[in-house]
PDB file of C-alpha atoms in Angstrom:
ATOM      1  CA  UNK K   1       0.000   0.000   0.000  1.00 40.00           C
ATOM      2  CA  UNK K   2       2.826   2.409   0.885  1.00 37.00           C
ATOM      3  CA  UNK K   3       4.641   1.600  -2.381  1.00 37.00           C
ATOM      4  CA  UNK K   4       1.457   2.162  -4.414  1.00 39.00           C
ATOM      5  CA  UNK K   5       0.986   5.513  -2.650  1.00 38.00           C
ATOM      6  CA  UNK K   6       4.578   6.574  -3.342  1.00 37.00           C
ATOM      7  CA  UNK K   7       4.418   5.521  -6.998  1.00 36.00           C
ATOM      8  CA  UNK K   8       1.062   7.266  -7.414  1.00 38.00           C
ATOM      9  CA  UNK K   9       2.292  10.535  -5.889  1.00 37.00           C
ATOM     10  CA  UNK K  10       5.516  10.361  -7.926  1.00 37.00           C
ATOM     11  CA  UNK K  11       3.545   9.856 -11.160  1.00 35.00           C
ATOM     12  CA  UNK K  12       1.266  12.767 -10.376  1.00 39.00           C
ATOM     13  CA  UNK K  13       4.249  15.065  -9.896  1.00 37.00           C
ATOM     14  CA  UNK K  14       5.831  13.818 -13.136  1.00 34.00           C
ATOM     15  CA  UNK K  15       2.804  14.179 -15.374  1.00 39.00           C
ATOM     16  CA  UNK K  16       3.239  17.898 -16.028  1.00 39.00           C
ATOM     17  CA  UNK K  17       6.805  17.283 -17.211  1.00 39.00           C
ATOM     18  CA  UNK K  18       5.695  14.986 -19.985  1.00 42.00           C
ATOM     19  CA  UNK K  19       3.790  17.121 -22.472  1.00 46.00           C
ATOM     20  CA  UNK K  20       6.218  16.678 -25.315  1.00 44.00           C
ATOM     21  CA  UNK K  21       7.449  13.701 -27.239  1.00 43.00           C
ATOM     22  CA  UNK K  22      10.854  15.406 -27.394  1.00 47.00           C
ATOM     23  CA  UNK K  23      13.870  13.721 -25.802  1.00 48.00           C
ATOM     24  CA  UNK K  24      13.727  16.196 -22.927  1.00 49.00           C
ATOM     25  CA  UNK K  25      10.147  16.558 -21.684  1.00 51.00           C
ATOM     26  CA  UNK K  26       8.947  20.149 -21.479  1.00 55.00           C
ATOM     27  CA  UNK K  27       7.207  21.776 -18.558  1.00 70.00           C
ATOM     28  CA  UNK K  28       4.227  24.019 -19.214  1.00 84.00           C
ATOM     29  CA  UNK K  29       2.678  26.084 -16.469  1.00 89.00           C
ATOM     30  CA  UNK K  30       0.282  29.041 -16.334  1.00 92.00           C
ATOM     31  CA  UNK K  31       2.045  32.207 -17.424  1.00 93.00           C
ATOM     32  CA  UNK K  32       4.444  30.492 -19.847  1.00 94.00           C
ATOM     33  CA  UNK K  33       4.683  32.234 -23.241  1.00 96.00           C
ATOM     34  CA  UNK K  34       5.670  30.629 -26.562  1.00 96.00           C
ATOM     35  CA  UNK K  35       6.433  32.793 -29.646  1.00 96.00           C
ATOM     36  CA  UNK K  36       7.062  32.557 -33.366  1.00 97.00           C
ATOM     37  CA  UNK K  37       8.024  35.385 -35.743  1.00 97.00           C
ATOM     38  CA  UNK K  38       6.892  35.376 -39.350  1.00 97.00           C
ATOM     39  CA  UNK K  39       6.518  37.665 -42.349  1.00 97.00           C
ATOM     40  CA  UNK K  40       3.886  36.506 -44.846  1.00 97.00           C
ATOM     41  CA  UNK K  41       4.759  36.791 -48.536  1.00 97.00           C
ATOM     42  CA  UNK K  42       2.658  37.480 -51.602  1.00 96.00           C
ATOM     43  CA  UNK K  43       3.082  33.807 -52.493  1.00 97.00           C
ATOM     44  CA  UNK K  44       1.718  32.753 -49.061  1.00 98.00           C
ATOM     45  CA  UNK K  45      -1.367  34.928 -49.624  1.00 97.00           C
ATOM     46  CA  UNK K  46      -1.911  33.579 -53.160  1.00 97.00           C
ATOM     47  CA  UNK K  47      -1.644  29.955 -51.978  1.00 97.00           C
ATOM     48  CA  UNK K  48      -4.038  30.630 -49.099  1.00 97.00           C
ATOM     49  CA  UNK K  49      -6.496  32.340 -51.487  1.00 96.00           C
ATOM     50  CA  UNK K  50      -6.469  29.320 -53.792  1.00 96.00           C
ATOM     51  CA  UNK K  51      -6.878  26.748 -51.032  1.00 97.00           C
ATOM     52  CA  UNK K  52      -9.705  28.616 -49.282  1.00 96.00           C
ATOM     53  CA  UNK K  53     -11.332  30.086 -52.416  1.00 96.00           C
ATOM     54  CA  UNK K  54     -11.215  33.479 -50.671  1.00 95.00           C
ATOM     55  CA  UNK K  55     -10.641  35.594 -53.751  1.00 93.00           C
ATOM     56  CA  UNK K  56     -11.394  38.951 -52.137  1.00 96.00           C
ATOM     57  CA  UNK K  57      -9.298  41.463 -54.111  1.00 96.00           C
ATOM     58  CA  UNK K  58      -8.249  43.165 -50.844  1.00 96.00           C
ATOM     59  CA  UNK K  59      -5.717  40.356 -50.498  1.00 96.00           C
ATOM     60  CA  UNK K  60      -4.267  40.413 -54.005  1.00 94.00           C
ATOM     61  CA  UNK K  61      -4.945  43.788 -55.628  1.00 96.00           C
ATOM     62  CA  UNK K  62      -3.125  46.841 -54.308  1.00 96.00           C
ATOM     63  CA  UNK K  63      -5.526  49.306 -55.970  1.00 97.00           C
ATOM     64  CA  UNK K  64      -8.604  47.559 -54.542  1.00 97.00           C
ATOM     65  CA  UNK K  65      -7.080  47.618 -51.043  1.00 97.00           C
ATOM     66  CA  UNK K  66      -6.117  51.277 -51.333  1.00 97.00           C
ATOM     67  CA  UNK K  67      -9.592  52.217 -52.624  1.00 97.00           C
ATOM     68  CA  UNK K  68     -11.059  51.198 -49.262  1.00 96.00           C
ATOM     69  CA  UNK K  69      -8.352  52.877 -47.168  1.00 96.00           C
ATOM     70  CA  UNK K  70      -5.648  50.248 -46.701  1.00 97.00           C
ATOM     71  CA  UNK K  71      -1.959  50.768 -47.513  1.00 96.00           C
ATOM     72  CA  UNK K  72      -1.826  47.704 -49.725  1.00 96.00           C
ATOM     73  CA  UNK K  73      -2.951  44.073 -49.994  1.00 96.00           C
ATOM     74  CA  UNK K  74      -3.877  42.457 -46.676  1.00 97.00           C
ATOM     75  CA  UNK K  75      -2.776  39.096 -45.380  1.00 98.00           C
ATOM     76  CA  UNK K  76      -5.874  37.033 -44.609  1.00 98.00           C
ATOM     77  CA  UNK K  77      -6.604  37.293 -40.893  1.00 97.00           C
ATOM     78  CA  UNK K  78      -7.061  33.544 -40.606  1.00 97.00           C
ATOM     79  CA  UNK K  79      -3.685  32.984 -42.269  1.00 98.00           C
ATOM     80  CA  UNK K  80      -2.046  35.207 -39.649  1.00 98.00           C
ATOM     81  CA  UNK K  81      -4.006  33.406 -36.905  1.00 98.00           C
ATOM     82  CA  UNK K  82      -2.643  30.087 -38.186  1.00 97.00           C
ATOM     83  CA  UNK K  83       0.489  30.956 -36.229  1.00 97.00           C
ATOM     84  CA  UNK K  84      -1.289  29.916 -33.002  1.00 97.00           C
ATOM     85  CA  UNK K  85      -1.852  26.202 -33.738  1.00 96.00           C
ATOM     86  CA  UNK K  86       1.581  26.113 -35.393  1.00 96.00           C
ATOM     87  CA  UNK K  87       3.247  27.390 -32.207  1.00 96.00           C
ATOM     88  CA  UNK K  88       1.353  24.950 -29.992  1.00 94.00           C
ATOM     89  CA  UNK K  89       1.906  21.869 -32.164  1.00 92.00           C
ATOM     90  CA  UNK K  90       5.584  22.628 -32.747  1.00 92.00           C
ATOM     91  CA  UNK K  91       6.178  22.618 -28.988  1.00 90.00           C
ATOM     92  CA  UNK K  92       3.733  19.788 -28.212  1.00 89.00           C
ATOM     93  CA  UNK K  93       3.545  17.276 -31.086  1.00 89.00           C
ATOM     94  CA  UNK K  94       0.184  15.539 -31.136  1.00 88.00           C
ATOM     95  CA  UNK K  95      -1.674  18.544 -29.709  1.00 92.00           C
ATOM     96  CA  UNK K  96      -5.280  18.920 -30.822  1.00 92.00           C
ATOM     97  CA  UNK K  97      -6.535  22.470 -31.364  1.00 92.00           C
ATOM     98  CA  UNK K  98     -10.030  22.468 -29.796  1.00 94.00           C
ATOM     99  CA  UNK K  99     -11.354  26.029 -30.056  1.00 96.00           C
ATOM    100  CA  UNK K 100     -10.419  29.659 -30.485  1.00 96.00           C
ATOM    101  CA  UNK K 101     -11.792  33.170 -30.461  1.00 98.00           C
ATOM    102  CA  UNK K 102     -10.222  35.995 -32.438  1.00 98.00           C
ATOM    103  CA  UNK K 103     -10.469  39.776 -32.498  1.00 98.00           C
ATOM    104  CA  UNK K 104      -8.870  41.466 -35.503  1.00 97.00           C
ATOM    105  CA  UNK K 105      -7.567  44.870 -34.399  1.00 97.00           C
ATOM    106  CA  UNK K 106      -5.090  46.046 -37.065  1.00 96.00           C
ATOM    107  CA  UNK K 107      -4.423  44.885 -40.615  1.00 97.00           C
ATOM    108  CA  UNK K 108      -1.360  42.834 -41.441  1.00 98.00           C
ATOM    109  CA  UNK K 109       0.185  43.647 -44.812  1.00 97.00           C
ATOM    110  CA  UNK K 110       2.305  41.418 -47.001  1.00 96.00           C
ATOM    111  CA  UNK K 111       5.871  41.637 -45.695  1.00 96.00           C
ATOM    112  CA  UNK K 112       4.945  42.840 -42.176  1.00 96.00           C
ATOM    113  CA  UNK K 113       6.957  41.099 -39.486  1.00 97.00           C
ATOM    114  CA  UNK K 114       4.504  39.658 -36.953  1.00 98.00           C
ATOM    115  CA  UNK K 115       5.116  37.776 -33.751  1.00 98.00           C
ATOM    116  CA  UNK K 116       2.561  35.152 -32.816  1.00 97.00           C
ATOM    117  CA  UNK K 117       2.353  34.541 -29.101  1.00 97.00           C
ATOM    118  CA  UNK K 118       0.474  32.013 -26.971  1.00 97.00           C
ATOM    119  CA  UNK K 119       0.419  32.272 -23.187  1.00 97.00           C
ATOM    120  CA  UNK K 120      -0.834  29.383 -21.058  1.00 96.00           C
ATOM    121  CA  UNK K 121      -3.502  30.653 -18.676  1.00 96.00           C
ATOM    122  CA  UNK K 122      -5.102  27.457 -17.372  1.00 94.00           C
ATOM    123  CA  UNK K 123      -4.176  23.763 -17.362  1.00 92.00           C
ATOM    124  CA  UNK K 124      -6.614  20.996 -16.483  1.00 90.00           C
ATOM    125  CA  UNK K 125      -5.896  17.263 -16.410  1.00 85.00           C
ATOM    126  CA  UNK K 126      -8.293  15.133 -18.460  1.00 75.00           C
ATOM    127  CA  UNK K 127      -7.426  11.401 -18.426  1.00 75.00           C
ATOM    128  CA  UNK K 128      -4.042  11.066 -20.193  1.00 75.00           C
ATOM    129  CA  UNK K 129      -4.211  14.579 -21.675  1.00 81.00           C
ATOM    130  CA  UNK K 130      -4.222  18.142 -20.531  1.00 87.00           C
ATOM    131  CA  UNK K 131      -6.737  20.736 -21.636  1.00 92.00           C
ATOM    132  CA  UNK K 132      -4.863  24.028 -21.846  1.00 94.00           C
ATOM    133  CA  UNK K 133      -6.341  27.483 -22.324  1.00 96.00           C
ATOM    134  CA  UNK K 134      -4.084  30.030 -24.013  1.00 97.00           C
ATOM    135  CA  UNK K 135      -4.265  33.790 -24.376  1.00 98.00           C
ATOM    136  CA  UNK K 136      -3.269  34.464 -28.000  1.00 98.00           C
ATOM    137  CA  UNK K 137      -2.047  37.514 -29.851  1.00 98.00           C
ATOM    138  CA  UNK K 138      -0.130  38.623 -32.921  1.00 98.00           C
ATOM    139  CA  UNK K 139       1.993  41.730 -32.603  1.00 98.00           C
ATOM    140  CA  UNK K 140       3.295  43.763 -35.537  1.00 95.00           C
ATOM    141  CA  UNK K 141       5.741  46.663 -35.583  1.00 88.00           C
ATOM    142  CA  UNK K 142       6.904  45.634 -32.090  1.00 83.00           C
ATOM    143  CA  UNK K 143       3.857  47.208 -30.415  1.00 90.00           C
ATOM    144  CA  UNK K 144       0.571  46.960 -32.318  1.00 95.00           C
ATOM    145  CA  UNK K 145      -1.655  44.031 -31.374  1.00 97.00           C
ATOM    146  CA  UNK K 146      -3.058  42.968 -34.739  1.00 97.00           C
ATOM    147  CA  UNK K 147      -5.000  39.947 -33.422  1.00 98.00           C
ATOM    148  CA  UNK K 148      -5.913  38.856 -29.915  1.00 98.00           C
ATOM    149  CA  UNK K 149      -8.054  36.098 -28.529  1.00 98.00           C
ATOM    150  CA  UNK K 150      -8.047  32.771 -26.768  1.00 98.00           C
ATOM    151  CA  UNK K 151      -7.432  29.178 -27.778  1.00 97.00           C
ATOM    152  CA  UNK K 152      -7.926  25.812 -26.137  1.00 96.00           C
ATOM    153  CA  UNK K 153      -5.801  22.799 -27.005  1.00 95.00           C
ATOM    154  CA  UNK K 154      -5.567  19.225 -25.791  1.00 93.00           C
ATOM    155  CA  UNK K 155      -1.960  18.300 -25.140  1.00 90.00           C
ATOM    156  CA  UNK K 156      -1.073  14.613 -24.901  1.00 80.00           C
ATOM    157  CA  UNK K 157       1.075  13.289 -22.076  1.00 72.00           C
ATOM    158  CA  UNK K 158       3.092  10.157 -21.761  1.00 53.00           C
ATOM    159  CA  UNK K 159       1.236   7.115 -20.453  1.00 43.00           C
ATOM    160  CA  UNK K 160       1.880   5.706 -16.990  1.00 40.00           C
ATOM    161  CA  UNK K 161       3.874   2.877 -18.588  1.00 43.00           C
ATOM    162  CA  UNK K 162       6.064   5.378 -20.464  1.00 43.00           C
ATOM    163  CA  UNK K 163       6.617   7.349 -17.250  1.00 42.00           C
ATOM    164  CA  UNK K 164       7.666   4.237 -15.347  1.00 41.00           C
ATOM    165  CA  UNK K 165      10.013   3.239 -18.185  1.00 48.00           C
ATOM    166  CA  UNK K 166      11.623   6.731 -18.238  1.00 48.00           C
ATOM    167  CA  UNK K 167      12.232   6.589 -14.479  1.00 48.00           C
ATOM    168  CA  UNK K 168      14.077   3.226 -14.706  1.00 49.00           C
TER     169      UNK K 168
END
């Protein structure tokens, strides 16, 4: 009984270390921030337009964009927001993106350097996975928040058997 209790408490303390399938398990706790910088190209926008069938000329025609008050062609907001699941899955392979909310605050133009950022705000154990809520935002020009919102992802953990094997 004592051994079962010790093993059980040891496994509970290990479970948060085992989010990643990387050689060195990563720790994720509320407040942690993960980032990725990216500048979207004209080619990125054209590919996204073709795949999504979003042929709005604001994304591909400089004159059309300028006629409605923009500086030039816009990067699709959802293309910019694709940074969020990319950041999460690159740090936690096997993550499942469950939901998100987005507020588009400033336009992102082709060539703008943006930084996608996800900040863990809440972690909840759910069987052999963790449900994690993230605050999300994309920043351009080092200060303007172009997109902000929230996302929820399910992050897999190692199984009990994998944890016991790692400890041996």
